[in-house]
Coordinates of C-alpha atoms in Angstrom, one line a residue:
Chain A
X1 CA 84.3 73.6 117.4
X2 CA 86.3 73.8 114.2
X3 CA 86.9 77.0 112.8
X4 CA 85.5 77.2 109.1
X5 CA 88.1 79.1 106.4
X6 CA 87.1 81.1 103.7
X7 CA 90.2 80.5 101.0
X8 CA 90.9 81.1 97.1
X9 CA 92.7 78.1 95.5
X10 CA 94.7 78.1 91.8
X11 CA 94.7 74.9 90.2
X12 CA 95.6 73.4 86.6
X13 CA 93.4 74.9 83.6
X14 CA 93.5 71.9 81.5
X15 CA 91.7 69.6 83.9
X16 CA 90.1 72.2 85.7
X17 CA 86.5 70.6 86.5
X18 CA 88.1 67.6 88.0
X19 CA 90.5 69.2 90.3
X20 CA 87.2 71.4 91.7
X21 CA 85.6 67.8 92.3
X22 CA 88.5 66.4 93.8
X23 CA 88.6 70.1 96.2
X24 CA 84.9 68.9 97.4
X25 CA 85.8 65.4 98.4
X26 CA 88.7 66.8 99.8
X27 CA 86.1 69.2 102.3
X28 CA 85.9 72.4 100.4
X29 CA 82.2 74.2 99.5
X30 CA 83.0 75.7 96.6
X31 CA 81.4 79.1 96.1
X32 CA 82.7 80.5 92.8
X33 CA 84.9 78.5 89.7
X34 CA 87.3 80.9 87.7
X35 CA 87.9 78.7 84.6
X36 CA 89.7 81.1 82.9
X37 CA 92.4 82.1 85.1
X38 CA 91.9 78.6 86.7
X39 CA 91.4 79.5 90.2
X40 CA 88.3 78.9 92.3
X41 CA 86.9 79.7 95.9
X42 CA 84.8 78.7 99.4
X43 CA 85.0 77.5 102.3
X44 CA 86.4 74.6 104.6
X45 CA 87.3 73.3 108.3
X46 CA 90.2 74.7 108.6
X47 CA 91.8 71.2 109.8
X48 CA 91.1 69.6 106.8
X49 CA 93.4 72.5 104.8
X50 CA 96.0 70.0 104.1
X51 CA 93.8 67.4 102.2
X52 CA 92.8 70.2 100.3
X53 CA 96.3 71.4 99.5
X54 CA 96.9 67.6 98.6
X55 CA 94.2 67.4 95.9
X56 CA 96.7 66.7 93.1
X57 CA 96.0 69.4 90.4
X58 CA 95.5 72.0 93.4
X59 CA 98.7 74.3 92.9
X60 CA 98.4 77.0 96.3
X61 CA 95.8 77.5 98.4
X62 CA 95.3 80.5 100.2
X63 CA 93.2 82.3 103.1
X64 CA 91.1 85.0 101.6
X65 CA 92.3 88.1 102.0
X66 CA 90.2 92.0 102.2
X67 CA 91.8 93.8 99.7
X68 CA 90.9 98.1 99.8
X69 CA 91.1 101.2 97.9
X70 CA 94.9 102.3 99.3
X71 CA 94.8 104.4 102.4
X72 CA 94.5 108.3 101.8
X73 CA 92.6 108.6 98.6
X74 CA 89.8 110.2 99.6
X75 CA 89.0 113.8 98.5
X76 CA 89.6 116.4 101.2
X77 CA 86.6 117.7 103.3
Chain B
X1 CA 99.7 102.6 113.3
X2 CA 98.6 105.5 112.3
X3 CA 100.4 106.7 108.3
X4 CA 100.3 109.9 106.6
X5 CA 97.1 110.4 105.2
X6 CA 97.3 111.8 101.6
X7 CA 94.0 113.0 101.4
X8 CA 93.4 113.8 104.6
X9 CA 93.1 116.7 107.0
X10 CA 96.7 116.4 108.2
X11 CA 98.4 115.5 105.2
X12 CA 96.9 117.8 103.0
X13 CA 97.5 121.4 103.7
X14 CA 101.2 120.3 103.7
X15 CA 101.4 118.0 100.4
X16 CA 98.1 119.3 98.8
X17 CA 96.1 119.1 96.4
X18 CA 96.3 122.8 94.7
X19 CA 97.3 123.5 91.3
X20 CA 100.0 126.1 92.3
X21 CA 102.1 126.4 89.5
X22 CA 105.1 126.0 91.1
X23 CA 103.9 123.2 93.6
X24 CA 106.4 120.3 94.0
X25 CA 109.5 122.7 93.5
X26 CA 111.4 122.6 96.3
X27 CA 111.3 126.3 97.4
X28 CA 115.3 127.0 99.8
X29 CA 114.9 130.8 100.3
X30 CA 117.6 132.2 97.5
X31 CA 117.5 129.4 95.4
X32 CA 115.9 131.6 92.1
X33 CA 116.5 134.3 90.5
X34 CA 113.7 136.2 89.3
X35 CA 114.8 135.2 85.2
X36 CA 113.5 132.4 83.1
X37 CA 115.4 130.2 81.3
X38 CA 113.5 130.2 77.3
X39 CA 115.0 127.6 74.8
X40 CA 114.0 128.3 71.6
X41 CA 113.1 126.9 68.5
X42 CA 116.6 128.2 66.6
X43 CA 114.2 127.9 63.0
X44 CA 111.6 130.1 64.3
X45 CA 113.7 133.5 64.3
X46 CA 112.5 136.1 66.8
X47 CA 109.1 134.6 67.1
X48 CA 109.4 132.9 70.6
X49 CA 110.6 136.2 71.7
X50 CA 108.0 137.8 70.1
X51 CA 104.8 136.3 71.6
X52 CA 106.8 136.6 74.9
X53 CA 106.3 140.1 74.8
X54 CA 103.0 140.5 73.7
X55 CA 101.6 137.7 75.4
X56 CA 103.3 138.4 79.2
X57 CA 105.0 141.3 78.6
X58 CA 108.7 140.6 78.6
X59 CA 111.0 143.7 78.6
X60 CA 112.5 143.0 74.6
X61 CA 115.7 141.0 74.7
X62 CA 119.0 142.1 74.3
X63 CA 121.0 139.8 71.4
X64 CA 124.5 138.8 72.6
X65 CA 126.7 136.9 70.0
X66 CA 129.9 135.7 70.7
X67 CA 131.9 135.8 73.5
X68 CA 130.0 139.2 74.3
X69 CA 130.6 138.5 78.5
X70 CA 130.5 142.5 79.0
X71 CA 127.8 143.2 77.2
X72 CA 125.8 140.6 79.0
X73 CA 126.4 141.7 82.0
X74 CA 124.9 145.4 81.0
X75 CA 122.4 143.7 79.8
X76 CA 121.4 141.5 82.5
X77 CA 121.4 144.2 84.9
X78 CA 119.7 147.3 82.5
X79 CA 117.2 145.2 80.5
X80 CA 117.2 141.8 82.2
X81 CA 116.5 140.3 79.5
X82 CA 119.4 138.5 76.9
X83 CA 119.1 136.2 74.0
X84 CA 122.3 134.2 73.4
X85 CA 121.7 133.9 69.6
X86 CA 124.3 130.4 69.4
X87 CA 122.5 129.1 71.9
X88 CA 119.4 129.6 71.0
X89 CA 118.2 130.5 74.5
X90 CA 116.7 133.4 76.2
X91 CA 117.3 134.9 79.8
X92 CA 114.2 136.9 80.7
X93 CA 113.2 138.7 83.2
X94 CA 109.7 137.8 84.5
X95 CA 108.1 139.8 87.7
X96 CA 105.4 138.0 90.0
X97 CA 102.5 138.8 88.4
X98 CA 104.4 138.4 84.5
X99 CA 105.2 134.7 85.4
X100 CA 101.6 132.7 84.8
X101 CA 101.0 134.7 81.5
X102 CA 104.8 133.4 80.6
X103 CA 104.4 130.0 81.4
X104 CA 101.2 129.9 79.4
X105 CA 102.4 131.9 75.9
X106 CA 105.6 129.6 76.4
X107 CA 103.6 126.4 76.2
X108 CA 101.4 127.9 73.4
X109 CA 104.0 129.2 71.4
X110 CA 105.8 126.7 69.2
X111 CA 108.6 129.0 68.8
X112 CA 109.3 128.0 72.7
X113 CA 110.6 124.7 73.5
X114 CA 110.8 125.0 77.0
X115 CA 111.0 127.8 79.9
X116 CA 113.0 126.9 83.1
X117 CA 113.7 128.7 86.2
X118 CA 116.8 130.3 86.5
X119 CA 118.3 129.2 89.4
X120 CA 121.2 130.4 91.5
X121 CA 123.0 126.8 91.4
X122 CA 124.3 127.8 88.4
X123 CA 126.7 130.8 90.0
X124 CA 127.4 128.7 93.1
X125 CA 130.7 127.9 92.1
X126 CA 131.1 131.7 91.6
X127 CA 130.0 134.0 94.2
X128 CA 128.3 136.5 95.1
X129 CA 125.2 136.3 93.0
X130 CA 124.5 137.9 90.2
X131 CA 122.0 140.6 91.3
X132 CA 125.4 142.4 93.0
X133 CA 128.1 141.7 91.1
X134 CA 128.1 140.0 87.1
X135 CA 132.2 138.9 86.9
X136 CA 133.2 137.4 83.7
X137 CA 133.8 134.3 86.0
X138 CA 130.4 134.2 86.8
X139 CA 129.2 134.9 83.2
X140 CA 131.4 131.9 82.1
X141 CA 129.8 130.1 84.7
X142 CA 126.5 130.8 83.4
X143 CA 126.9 130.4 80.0
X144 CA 128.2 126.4 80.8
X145 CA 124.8 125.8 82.7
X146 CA 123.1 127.2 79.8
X147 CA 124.9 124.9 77.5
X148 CA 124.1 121.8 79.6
X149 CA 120.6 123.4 80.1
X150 CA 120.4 123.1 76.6
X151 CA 122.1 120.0 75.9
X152 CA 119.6 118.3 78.5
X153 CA 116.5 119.6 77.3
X154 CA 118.0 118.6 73.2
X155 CA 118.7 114.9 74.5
X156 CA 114.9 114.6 75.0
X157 CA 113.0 116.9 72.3
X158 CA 110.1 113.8 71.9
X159 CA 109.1 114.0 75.7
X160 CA 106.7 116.6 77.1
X161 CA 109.1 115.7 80.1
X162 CA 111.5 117.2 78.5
X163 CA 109.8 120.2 77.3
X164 CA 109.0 121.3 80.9
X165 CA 111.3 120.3 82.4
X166 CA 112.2 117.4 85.1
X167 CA 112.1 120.3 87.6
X168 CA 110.4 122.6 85.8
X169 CA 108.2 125.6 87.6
X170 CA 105.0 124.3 87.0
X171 CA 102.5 122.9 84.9
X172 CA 99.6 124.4 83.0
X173 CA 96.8 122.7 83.0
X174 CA 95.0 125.1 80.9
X175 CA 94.1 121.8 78.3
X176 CA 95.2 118.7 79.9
X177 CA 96.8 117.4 83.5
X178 CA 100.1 117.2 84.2
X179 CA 100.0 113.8 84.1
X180 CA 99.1 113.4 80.3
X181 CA 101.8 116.1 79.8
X182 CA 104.1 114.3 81.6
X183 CA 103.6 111.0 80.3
X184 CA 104.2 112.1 76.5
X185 CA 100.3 111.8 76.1
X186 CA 100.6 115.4 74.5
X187 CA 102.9 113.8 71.5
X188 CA 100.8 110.5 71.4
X189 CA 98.0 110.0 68.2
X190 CA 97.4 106.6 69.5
X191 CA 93.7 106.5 71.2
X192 CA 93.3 103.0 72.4
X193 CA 90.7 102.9 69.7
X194 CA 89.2 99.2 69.7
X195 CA 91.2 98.3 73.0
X196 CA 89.1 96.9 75.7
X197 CA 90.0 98.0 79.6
X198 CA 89.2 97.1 82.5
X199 CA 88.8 99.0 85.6
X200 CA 88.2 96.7 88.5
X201 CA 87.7 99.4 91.7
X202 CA 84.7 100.6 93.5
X203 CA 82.3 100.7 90.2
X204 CA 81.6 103.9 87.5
X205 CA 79.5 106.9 88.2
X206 CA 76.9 105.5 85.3
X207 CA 75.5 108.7 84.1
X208 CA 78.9 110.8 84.2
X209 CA 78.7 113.0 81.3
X210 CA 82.3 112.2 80.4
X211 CA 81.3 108.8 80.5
X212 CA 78.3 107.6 80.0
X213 CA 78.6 107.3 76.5
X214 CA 81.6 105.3 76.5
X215 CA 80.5 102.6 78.9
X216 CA 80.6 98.7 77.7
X217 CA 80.2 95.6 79.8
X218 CA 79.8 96.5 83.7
X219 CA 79.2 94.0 86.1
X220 CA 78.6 94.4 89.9
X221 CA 80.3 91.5 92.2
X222 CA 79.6 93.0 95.3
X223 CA 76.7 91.4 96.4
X224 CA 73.4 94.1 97.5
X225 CA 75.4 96.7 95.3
X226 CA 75.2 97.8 91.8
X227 CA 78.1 98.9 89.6
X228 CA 77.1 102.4 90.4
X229 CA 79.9 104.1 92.1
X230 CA 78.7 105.0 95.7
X231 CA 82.5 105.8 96.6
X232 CA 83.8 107.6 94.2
X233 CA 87.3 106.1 93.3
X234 CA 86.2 103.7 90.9
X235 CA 85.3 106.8 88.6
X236 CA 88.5 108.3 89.3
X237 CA 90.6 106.0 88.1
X238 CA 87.9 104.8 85.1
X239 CA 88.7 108.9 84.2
X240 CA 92.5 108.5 84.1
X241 CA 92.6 105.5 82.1
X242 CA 89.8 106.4 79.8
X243 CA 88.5 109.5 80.2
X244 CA 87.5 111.9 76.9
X245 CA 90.0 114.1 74.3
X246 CA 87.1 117.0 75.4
X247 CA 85.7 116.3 78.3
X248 CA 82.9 119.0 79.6
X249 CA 84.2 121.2 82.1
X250 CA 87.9 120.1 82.4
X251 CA 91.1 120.1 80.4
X252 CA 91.6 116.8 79.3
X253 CA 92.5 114.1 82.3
X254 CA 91.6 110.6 80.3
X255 CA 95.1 108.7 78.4
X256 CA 93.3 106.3 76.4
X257 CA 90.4 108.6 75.1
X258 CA 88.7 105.6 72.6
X259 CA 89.6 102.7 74.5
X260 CA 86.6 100.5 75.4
X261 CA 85.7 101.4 79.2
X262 CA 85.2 97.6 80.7
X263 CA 84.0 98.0 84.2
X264 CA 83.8 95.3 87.3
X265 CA 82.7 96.7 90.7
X266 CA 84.9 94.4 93.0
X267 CA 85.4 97.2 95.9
X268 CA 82.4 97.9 98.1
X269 CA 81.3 101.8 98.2
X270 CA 82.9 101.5 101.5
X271 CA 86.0 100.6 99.8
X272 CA 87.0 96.8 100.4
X273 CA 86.7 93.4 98.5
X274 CA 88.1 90.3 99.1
X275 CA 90.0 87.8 96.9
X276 CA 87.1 86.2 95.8
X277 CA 85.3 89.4 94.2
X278 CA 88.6 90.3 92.8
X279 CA 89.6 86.9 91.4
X280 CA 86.0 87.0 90.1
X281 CA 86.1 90.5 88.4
X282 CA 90.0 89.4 87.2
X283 CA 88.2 86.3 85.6
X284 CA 85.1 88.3 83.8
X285 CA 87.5 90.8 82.4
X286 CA 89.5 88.0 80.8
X287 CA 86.3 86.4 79.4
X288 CA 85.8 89.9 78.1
X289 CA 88.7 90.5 76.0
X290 CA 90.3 93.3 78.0
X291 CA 93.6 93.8 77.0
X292 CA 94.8 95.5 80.0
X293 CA 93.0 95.1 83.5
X294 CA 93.7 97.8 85.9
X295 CA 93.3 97.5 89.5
X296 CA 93.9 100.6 92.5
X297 CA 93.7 98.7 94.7
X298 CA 95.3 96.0 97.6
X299 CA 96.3 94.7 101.2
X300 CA 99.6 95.6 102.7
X301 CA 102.1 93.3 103.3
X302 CA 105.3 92.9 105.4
X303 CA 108.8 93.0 104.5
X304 CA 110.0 89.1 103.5
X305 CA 105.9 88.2 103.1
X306 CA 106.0 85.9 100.2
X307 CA 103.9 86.8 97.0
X308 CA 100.2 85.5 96.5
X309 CA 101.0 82.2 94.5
X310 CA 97.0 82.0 93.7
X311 CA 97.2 85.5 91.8
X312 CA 101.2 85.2 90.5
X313 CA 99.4 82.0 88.4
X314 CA 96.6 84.0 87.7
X315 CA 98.6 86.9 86.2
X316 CA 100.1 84.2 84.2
X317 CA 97.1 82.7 83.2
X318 CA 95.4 86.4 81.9
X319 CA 98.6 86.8 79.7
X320 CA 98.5 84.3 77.8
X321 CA 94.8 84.6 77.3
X322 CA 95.6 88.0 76.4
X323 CA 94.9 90.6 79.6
X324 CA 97.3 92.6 81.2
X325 CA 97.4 93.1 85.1
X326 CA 98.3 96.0 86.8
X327 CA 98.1 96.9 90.3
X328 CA 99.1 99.6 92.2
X329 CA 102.2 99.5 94.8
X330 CA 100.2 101.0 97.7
X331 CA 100.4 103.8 99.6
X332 CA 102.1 102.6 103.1
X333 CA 104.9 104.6 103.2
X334 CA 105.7 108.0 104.7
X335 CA 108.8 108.9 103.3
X336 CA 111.5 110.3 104.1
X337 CA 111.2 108.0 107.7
X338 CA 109.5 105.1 106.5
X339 CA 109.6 103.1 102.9
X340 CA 106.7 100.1 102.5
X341 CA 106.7 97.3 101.0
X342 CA 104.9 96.6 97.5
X343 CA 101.1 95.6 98.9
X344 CA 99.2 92.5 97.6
X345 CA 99.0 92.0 94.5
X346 CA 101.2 94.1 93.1
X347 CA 103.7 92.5 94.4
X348 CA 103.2 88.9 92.4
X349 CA 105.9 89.2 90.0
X350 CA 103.7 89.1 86.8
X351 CA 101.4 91.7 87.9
X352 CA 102.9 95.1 86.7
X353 CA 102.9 97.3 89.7
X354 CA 103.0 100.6 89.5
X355 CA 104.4 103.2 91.4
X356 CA 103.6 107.2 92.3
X357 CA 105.9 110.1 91.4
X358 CA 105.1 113.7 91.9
X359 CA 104.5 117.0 89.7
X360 CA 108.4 117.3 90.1
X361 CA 108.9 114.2 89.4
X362 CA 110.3 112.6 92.6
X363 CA 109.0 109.9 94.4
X364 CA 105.4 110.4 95.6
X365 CA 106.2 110.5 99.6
X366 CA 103.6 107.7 100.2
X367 CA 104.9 105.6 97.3
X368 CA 105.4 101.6 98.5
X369 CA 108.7 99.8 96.8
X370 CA 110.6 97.1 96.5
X371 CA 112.3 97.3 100.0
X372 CA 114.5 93.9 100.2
X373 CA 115.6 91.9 96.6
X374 CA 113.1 88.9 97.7
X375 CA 110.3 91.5 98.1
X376 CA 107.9 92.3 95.1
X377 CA 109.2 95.2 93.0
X378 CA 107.9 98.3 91.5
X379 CA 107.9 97.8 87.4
X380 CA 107.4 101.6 86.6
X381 CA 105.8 104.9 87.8
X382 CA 103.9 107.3 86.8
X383 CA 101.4 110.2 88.2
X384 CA 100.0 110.1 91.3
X385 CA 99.9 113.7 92.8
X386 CA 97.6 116.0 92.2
X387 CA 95.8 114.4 90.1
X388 CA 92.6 115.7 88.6
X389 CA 89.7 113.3 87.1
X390 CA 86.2 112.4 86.8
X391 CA 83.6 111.9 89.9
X392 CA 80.5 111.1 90.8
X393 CA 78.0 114.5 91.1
X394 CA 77.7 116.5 92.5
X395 CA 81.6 117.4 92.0
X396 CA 82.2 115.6 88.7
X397 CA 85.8 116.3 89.1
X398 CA 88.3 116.0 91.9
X399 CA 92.3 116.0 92.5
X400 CA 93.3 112.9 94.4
X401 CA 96.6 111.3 95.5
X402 CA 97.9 107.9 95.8
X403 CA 99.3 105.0 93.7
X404 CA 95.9 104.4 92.7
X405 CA 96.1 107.4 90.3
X406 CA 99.4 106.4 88.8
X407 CA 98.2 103.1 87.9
X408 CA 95.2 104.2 85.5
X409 CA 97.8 106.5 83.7
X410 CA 99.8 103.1 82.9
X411 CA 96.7 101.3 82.3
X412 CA 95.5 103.7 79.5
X413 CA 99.4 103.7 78.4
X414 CA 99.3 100.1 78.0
X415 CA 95.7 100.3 76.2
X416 CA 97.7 102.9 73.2
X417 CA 100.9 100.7 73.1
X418 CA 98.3 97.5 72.4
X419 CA 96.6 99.6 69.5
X420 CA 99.8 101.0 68.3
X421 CA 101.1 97.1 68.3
X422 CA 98.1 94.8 67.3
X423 CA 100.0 92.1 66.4
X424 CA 102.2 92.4 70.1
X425 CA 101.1 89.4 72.9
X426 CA 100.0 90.4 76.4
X427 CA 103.1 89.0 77.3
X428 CA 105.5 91.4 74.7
X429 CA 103.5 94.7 75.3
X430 CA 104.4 93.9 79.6
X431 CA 107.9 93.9 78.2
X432 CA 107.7 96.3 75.8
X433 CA 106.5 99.2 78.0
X434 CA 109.4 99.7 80.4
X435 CA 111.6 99.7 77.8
X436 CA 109.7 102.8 76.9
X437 CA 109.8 104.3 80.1
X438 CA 111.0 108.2 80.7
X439 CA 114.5 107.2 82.9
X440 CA 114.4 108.9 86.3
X441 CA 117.6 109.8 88.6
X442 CA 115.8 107.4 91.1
X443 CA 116.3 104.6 92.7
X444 CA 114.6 101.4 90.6
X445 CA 113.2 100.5 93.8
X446 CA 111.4 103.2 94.0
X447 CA 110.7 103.7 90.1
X448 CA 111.4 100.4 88.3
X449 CA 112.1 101.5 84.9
X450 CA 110.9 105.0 85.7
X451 CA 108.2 107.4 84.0
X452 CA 105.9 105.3 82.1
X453 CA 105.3 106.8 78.3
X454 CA 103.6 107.2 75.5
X455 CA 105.3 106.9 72.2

């Protein structure tokens, strides 16, 4: 069974809506579109990562990270 | 691996969270004296001295002109108290109980520039101390560390740094934190009136009476939870950057006291997001206009771990639509043993990261930096111990640590500059503010530029 990938991608603003469409032929279910910082997420097999990063227009693609508040902030007691 | 925990049981009894006034001084047995160091305003006459002695009770001051080294010597040791009239400085003599009630009249008197603890450093070169024995070598001594005392503290008469003191006793908080005191907020008319800032954390305690009024857009992307703050940090930080010039039971904590609170829950209230909530809350606050969006949070990273390129284009992207990133450096390492790298995303090279430094100004112990060249860098520092500000009820207030709390303070710093400089791009304020920054004897690893400040 492949593993599926949860992953953020950047890609070109000015031709933003056809580099998504090209990430979706490419594999990817798109999840959420940025437009104004031109990035975009969702997921995808995670053997078909490389058509993905070949989309032209897709500029990195990444596997999501879990970001937190930074360890030791919480109030004593 | 278990780290230092700031907050925590362990950590906390030893680097704490009290508001001693002289926490953060490094305490050597023998290190003071029991004097004060008082620069004075040289126009004000004996007024400084004055409100010294009916405000804390200082023994009256006798005046030494000249090359008077005898006479100061009788006078240290009979009245314990001198003024050197060219100087313009005071030596007082301050007992335990005399020393909160000085600090206080000194900082409300504008006849007093700044008080300092004497220490013994200044007769090392010439033993034994003074309490024994006051030689003219010693006195000579003294009066050249009074000179540079007062050379020091003229170099930097705009800085509330440098009316306390890098190393200075303590801080009253009596009307506002140390942080806004030692940020410059104190000298700062700027408000961030008609700025829009983003806090992207763990949400906003909504009905926070410091707050609630001040609220704009809010939007939850944490799916099952509203924006309201179940954690508790989110409304921390919201406080530093933004909080009130009166707030209702506090001295003042907020930098940017008019700014337009913009507020995207991206954390959970258990404290985590991914990429995706982030990158969506990064995107909303762009869409919003916010000028600067602040962010305490991250993932930690290894040393030689190559920057997010996904969020280095995206910083690039919100500046030239206008918005400001800034992300804290996170709070991996446990200095003096071990130094972390700069987390994720601070460390993309157009995201400002920020960096923690303590109420004496060193480097918070917990601070992450820029620990190889290829590594992601700390831009600038600012508080990040001890620092009080808003919270959810029942507490409403609290005093955290972390790089977390040093980021807001840049955030609302960034949110004056942009009102002070309307005309300035997202792109020239990033620049502009280092160049502002308060210089620090510290490593730029550690510090980039140094102290952020408010000019």
């Amino acid at each position: 069974m492949i593993a599926e990938v949860q992953v953020v991608v950047s890609a070109e603003p000015s031709r933003f809506a056809e580099v998504v469409a090209a990430a979706r032929a490419a594999g990817l279910m798109v999840e959420a579109e940025h437009p104004e910082i031109g990035a975009f997420s969702g997921t995808i097999d995670e053997d078909r990562l490389p058509e993905l990063r070949a989309v032209d227009g897709v500029e990195a693609v990444e596997l999501e990270r879990t970001l937190r508040i930074p360890p030791g902030e919480t109030p004593p007691g | 691996m278990q780290h230092a925990q700031p907050g925590g049981d362990g950590g906390h009894a030893e680097h704490g969270g009290h508001p001693f006034a002289d926490r953060g001084v490094t305490k050597l047995p023998g290190t003071w004296t029991g004097r004060y160091l008082v620069l004075l305003d040289p126009r004000s006459g004996t007024r400084g001295l004055d409100a010294l002695r009916s405000g804390a009770g200082i023994a009256p001051a006798q005046r030494v002109t000249g090359s008077e080294s005898g006479g100061t010597a009788e006078a240290l040791e009979e009245a314990g108290s001198v003024v050197f009239d060219g100087l313009g400085v005071a030596v007082v003599e301050a007992f335990p109980d005399q020393r909160d009630a000085l600090l206080v009249t000194a900082r409300e008197s504008p006849a007093v520039l700044h008080v300092e603890r004497e220490r013994l450093l200044f007769a090392s070169a010439v033993s034994p101390p003074p309490e024994l024995t006051a030689s003219a070598d010693y006195l000579q001594g003294y009066r050249d560390g009074v000179a540079q005392l007062v050379d020091q503290a003229l170099e930097r008469p705009a800085t509330a740094a440098g009316r306390d003191g890098d190393r200075a006793p303590g801080w009253s908080e009596t009307s506002m934190t140390w942080g806004l005191q030692a940020t410059g907020i104190t000298e700062c008319s700027a408000t961030g009136r008609g700025v829009r800032v983003a806090v992207l954390d763990t949400g906003v305690a909504l009905s926070h009476p410091d707050l609630a009024g001040r609220l704009g857009a809010t939007l939850s992307f944490v799916a099952g939870e509203s924006v309201e703050d179940g954690q508790g940090h989110g409304t921390h930080c919201v406080g530093t950057a933004c909080g009130p010039a009166e707030p209702g039971e506090a001295p003042r904590y907020g930098v940017a006291t008019e700014a337009d609170i913009v507020v995207g829950k991206v954390l959970s209230d258990q404290g985590s997001g991914t990429d995706s909530q982030i990158l969506a809350g990064i995107n909303w606050a762009v869409e919003q206009g916010c000028r600067v969006i602040s962010m305490s949070l991250g993932a930690p990273t290894r040393p030689g771990q190559p920057h997010s390129r996904v969020y280095e284009q995206v910083a690039r992207r919100a500046l030239h639509a206008g918005s400001i990133l800034v992300a804290a450096s996170g709070n991996e390492s446990d200095r003096p043993g071990r130094v972390a790298p700069v987390g994720h995303p601070a460390n993309c090279p157009s995201v400002l990261a920020v960096g923690a430094v303590d109420r004496d100004l060193g480097i918070a112990f917990f601070s992450s930096a820029g620990t190889t060249p290829d590594d992601g860098q700390v831009d600038i520092a600012a508080p990040g111990v001890d620092v009080l500000s808003s919270w959810p009820a029942p507490a409403h207030y609290e005093r955290l640590m972390g790089t977390s709390m040093a980021t807001p303070h840049v955030s609302g710093v960034l949110a004056l500059l942009a009102e002070q400089e309307p005309e300035a791009t997202a792109a020239e304020l990033k620049t502009l503010l280092p160049s502002l920054a308060h210089r620090l004897p510290l490593p730029a690893a550690d510090v980039g530029a140094g102290l952020v400040r408010a000019s």
